[in-house]
Coordinates of N, CA and C in Angstrom, one line a residue:
I15 N 94.4 91.1 120.6 CA 95.3 91.0 120.3 C 95.9 91.2 121.6
H16 N 97.4 91.0 121.8 CA 98.2 91.8 122.6 C 99.0 92.7 121.7
P17 N 98.5 94.3 122.0 CA 99.2 95.2 121.2 C 100.9 95.4 121.5
T18 N 101.8 95.5 120.6 CA 103.1 95.8 120.6 C 103.6 96.9 120.1
A19 N 103.2 97.8 118.9 CA 103.2 98.7 118.5 C 102.1 99.2 117.8
V20 N 102.5 100.4 117.4 CA 101.4 101.3 116.3 C 102.6 101.9 115.0
T21 N 101.5 102.3 113.8 CA 102.2 103.0 112.7 C 101.2 103.7 112.7
L22 N 101.6 105.2 112.3 CA 101.0 106.4 112.2 C 101.4 106.8 110.4
E23 N 100.3 107.2 109.9 CA 100.8 107.5 108.5 C 100.2 109.0 108.3
H24 N 100.9 109.9 107.4 CA 100.7 111.0 106.8 C 101.0 110.9 105.6
T25 N 100.4 112.3 105.0 CA 100.9 112.2 103.5 C 102.4 112.5 103.3
P26 N 103.2 112.0 102.5 CA 104.4 112.4 102.4 C 104.6 113.7 102.1
A27 N 105.7 114.6 102.3 CA 105.7 115.8 102.0 C 105.5 116.1 100.5
S28 N 106.1 115.4 99.5 CA 106.1 115.8 98.1 C 104.6 115.5 97.4
S29 N 103.8 114.9 98.6 CA 102.3 115.1 97.8 C 101.3 115.9 98.7
A30 N 101.7 116.4 99.7 CA 100.9 117.3 100.6 C 100.4 118.7 99.9
L31 N 99.2 118.6 100.1 CA 98.7 120.2 99.4 C 98.9 121.4 100.1
Q32 N 99.2 121.2 101.3 CA 99.7 122.6 102.1 C 101.1 122.5 102.4
Q33 N 101.9 123.6 102.2 CA 103.3 123.4 102.6 C 103.5 123.6 104.5
G34 N 104.4 122.7 104.7 CA 104.4 122.5 106.1 C 103.7 121.6 106.8
R35 N 102.6 121.0 105.9 CA 101.5 120.3 106.4 C 101.1 120.4 107.8
P36 N 100.2 121.6 107.8 CA 99.7 121.8 109.1 C 98.9 120.8 109.9
S37 N 98.0 120.0 108.5 CA 97.2 119.3 109.3 C 97.7 117.7 110.0
A38 N 98.9 117.7 109.8 CA 100.0 116.4 110.2 C 99.5 116.4 111.8
P39 N 99.6 115.1 112.4 CA 99.3 114.9 113.6 C 101.0 115.2 114.1
A40 N 100.9 115.9 115.7 CA 102.1 115.8 116.1 C 102.5 115.1 117.5
D41 N 101.5 115.3 118.3 CA 101.5 114.5 119.8 C 100.2 113.9 119.7
F42 N 100.2 112.3 120.1 CA 99.1 111.7 120.0 C 99.3 110.6 121.5
A43 N 97.9 110.4 121.7 CA 98.1 109.0 122.8 C 97.3 107.6 122.0
V44 N 97.8 106.4 122.6 CA 97.0 105.3 122.2 C 96.6 104.4 123.4
W45 N 95.2 104.4 123.4 CA 94.7 103.7 124.5 C 93.8 102.1 124.5
A46 N 94.3 101.2 125.3 CA 93.1 100.2 124.8 C 92.2 100.3 126.0
H47 N 91.1 99.8 125.2 CA 89.9 99.7 125.9 C 89.8 98.2 126.6
H48 N 89.2 98.2 128.0 CA 89.3 96.9 128.8 C 87.4 96.5 128.1
N49 N 86.4 97.0 128.1 CA 85.2 96.5 128.0 C 84.8 97.7 126.8
E50 N 84.2 97.1 125.7 CA 84.0 98.0 124.4 C 83.0 98.7 124.6
G51 N 81.7 98.6 125.8 CA 80.8 99.5 126.0 C 80.9 100.6 126.8
D52 N 82.3 100.5 127.8 CA 82.6 101.3 128.2 C 84.1 102.2 128.2
A53 N 83.7 103.2 127.9 CA 85.0 103.9 127.3 C 85.8 104.4 128.3
S54 N 85.3 104.5 129.5 CA 86.0 105.1 130.7 C 86.9 104.0 131.4
E55 N 86.8 102.6 130.9 CA 87.7 101.6 131.2 C 88.5 101.5 130.3
R56 N 89.8 102.0 130.4 CA 90.7 101.7 129.4 C 92.3 102.2 130.0
T57 N 93.3 101.5 129.3 CA 94.5 101.7 130.0 C 95.5 102.7 128.8
L58 N 96.3 103.5 129.1 CA 97.2 104.4 128.3 C 98.5 103.5 128.0
L59 N 98.2 103.2 126.6 CA 99.3 102.2 126.3 C 100.7 103.2 125.6
G60 N 100.6 104.6 125.3 CA 101.7 105.3 125.4 C 101.2 106.5 124.7
R61 N 102.4 107.7 125.0 CA 102.0 109.0 124.2 C 103.2 108.9 123.4
F62 N 102.9 109.9 122.0 CA 104.1 109.7 120.8 C 104.2 111.2 120.3
R63 N 105.1 111.2 119.5 CA 105.2 112.5 118.8 C 105.3 112.3 117.3
Y64 N 104.6 112.4 116.3 CA 104.7 112.1 114.9 C 106.0 113.1 114.5
R65 N 107.1 113.0 113.9 CA 107.8 113.7 113.3 C 107.9 114.5 111.8
L66 N 107.8 115.2 111.7 CA 107.6 115.8 110.4 C 109.0 116.1 109.4
D67 N 109.8 116.2 110.4 CA 111.3 116.2 109.8 C 112.0 115.0 109.9
D68 N 111.2 113.8 109.8 CA 111.7 112.4 109.4 C 111.4 112.3 108.0
S69 N 112.1 111.6 107.4 CA 112.0 111.0 105.8 C 111.1 110.1 106.0
E70 N 110.5 109.0 106.8 CA 109.5 108.4 106.5 C 108.3 109.1 107.0
Y71 N 107.4 108.8 106.4 CA 106.0 109.3 106.5 C 105.0 108.2 107.3
A72 N 105.8 107.0 107.4 CA 104.7 105.9 107.9 C 105.7 105.8 109.2
Q73 N 105.3 106.1 110.4 CA 106.3 106.0 111.3 C 105.7 105.0 112.3
T74 N 106.5 103.9 113.0 CA 106.5 103.2 113.9 C 106.9 103.3 115.1
F75 N 105.8 103.2 116.1 CA 106.3 103.3 117.8 C 105.9 102.3 118.6
T76 N 107.0 101.8 119.0 CA 107.0 100.4 120.1 C 106.3 101.1 121.2
L77 N 105.2 100.2 121.5 CA 104.7 100.1 122.8 C 105.4 100.2 123.8
P78 N 105.5 100.9 125.3 CA 106.1 100.5 126.4 C 105.9 99.1 127.0
A79 N 106.8 98.4 127.1 CA 106.4 96.9 127.8 C 105.4 97.1 128.8
S80 N 105.8 98.3 129.8 CA 105.1 98.3 131.1 C 103.8 98.4 130.9
A81 N 103.4 99.3 129.5 CA 102.0 99.7 129.6 C 101.2 98.2 128.7
A82 N 101.8 97.3 127.9 CA 101.3 96.4 127.2 C 101.2 94.8 127.9
T83 N 102.3 94.7 129.3 CA 102.8 93.7 129.2 C 101.1 93.2 129.8
N84 N 101.0 91.7 129.1 CA 99.4 91.0 129.8 C 98.3 91.4 129.4
L85 N 98.6 92.5 128.5 CA 97.1 93.4 128.1 C 96.8 92.7 126.7
V86 N 95.6 92.1 126.7 CA 95.0 91.9 125.5 C 93.3 92.4 125.1
T87 N 93.2 93.0 124.3 CA 92.0 94.2 123.7 C 91.7 93.6 122.3
D88 N 90.5 94.1 122.7 CA 89.8 94.2 121.2 C 89.6 95.3 120.4
L89 N 89.6 96.6 121.3 CA 89.6 97.8 120.9 C 90.7 98.6 121.2
V90 N 91.0 99.4 120.3 CA 92.3 100.3 120.3 C 92.0 101.7 119.9
T91 N 92.2 102.9 120.8 CA 91.7 104.0 120.4 C 93.0 105.2 120.3
L92 N 93.1 105.9 119.1 CA 93.8 106.6 118.6 C 93.5 108.4 119.2
Q93 N 94.3 109.0 120.2 CA 93.5 110.3 120.3 C 94.7 111.2 120.1
I94 N 94.4 112.2 119.1 CA 95.4 113.2 118.5 C 95.1 114.3 119.7
L95 N 96.4 114.6 120.4 CA 96.9 115.5 121.1 C 97.0 117.1 120.7
S96 N 97.5 117.0 119.4 CA 98.3 118.5 118.9 C 98.4 117.9 117.3
N97 N 98.5 119.3 116.4 CA 98.8 119.1 115.0 C 99.9 119.8 114.8
H98 N 100.8 119.9 113.7 CA 101.9 120.4 113.8 C 101.7 121.9 113.2
G99 N 100.5 122.7 112.6 CA 100.1 123.4 112.3 C 99.0 124.2 113.7
P100 N 100.0 125.1 114.2 CA 99.3 126.1 115.6 C 97.8 126.3 115.2
D101 N 97.0 125.7 115.9 CA 95.4 126.1 115.9 C 95.0 126.1 114.4
H102 N 95.3 124.6 113.8 CA 94.8 124.1 112.4 C 93.6 123.2 113.5
P103 N 92.5 123.7 112.5 CA 91.2 123.1 112.8 C 91.0 121.5 112.4
Y104 N 91.6 120.9 111.6 CA 91.3 119.4 111.6 C 92.8 118.7 111.3
T105 N 92.7 117.5 111.5 CA 93.8 116.6 111.3 C 93.6 115.7 110.3
C106 N 94.5 115.7 109.5 CA 94.5 114.6 108.6 C 95.5 113.2 108.7
L107 N 95.2 111.9 108.5 CA 95.6 111.0 108.8 C 95.3 110.0 107.4
Y108 N 96.5 109.4 107.4 CA 96.4 108.5 106.0 C 95.9 107.5 106.5
R109 N 96.5 106.7 107.5 CA 96.6 105.2 108.1 C 97.0 105.1 109.5
F110 N 96.3 104.4 110.3 CA 96.9 104.2 111.6 C 96.7 102.7 111.7
R111 N 97.8 102.2 112.1 CA 97.7 100.4 112.4 C 98.4 99.6 113.6
V112 N 97.4 99.5 114.3 CA 98.1 98.0 115.4 C 98.5 97.1 115.2
H113 N 99.8 96.6 115.7 CA 100.5 95.7 115.5 C 100.5 95.0 117.0
G114 N 100.6 93.6 116.9 CA 100.4 92.8 118.1 C 100.7 91.4 117.5
K115 N 100.3 90.5 118.9 CA 100.6 89.2 118.8 C 99.0 88.5 119.1
S116 N 98.4 87.6 118.4 CA 97.3 87.0 118.5 C 97.1 86.3 119.7
Q117 N 96.1 86.4 120.5 CA 96.1 85.8 121.9 C 94.8 84.8 122.0

């Protein structure tokens, strides 16, 4: 696909087991791989921040045109850089979706 956006979902505040949702992702990066067998051959599609203060628990982030121009890939990686809970030992995700155009 030609990736154009990603959606990251975490548990809604009303369903969270822990107050403040410390396991929610905060900063994350999205990478496109050029060669499935070699993880070093990749392009950064963007760095983003999941907002806990947003009423939407499913948040969509448009990829910068400069990162995704003419890029076609079969493999996209989500890299969690930080959580909203300082030093929280794990990250909880409900769903990660990649949006794009078929090539």
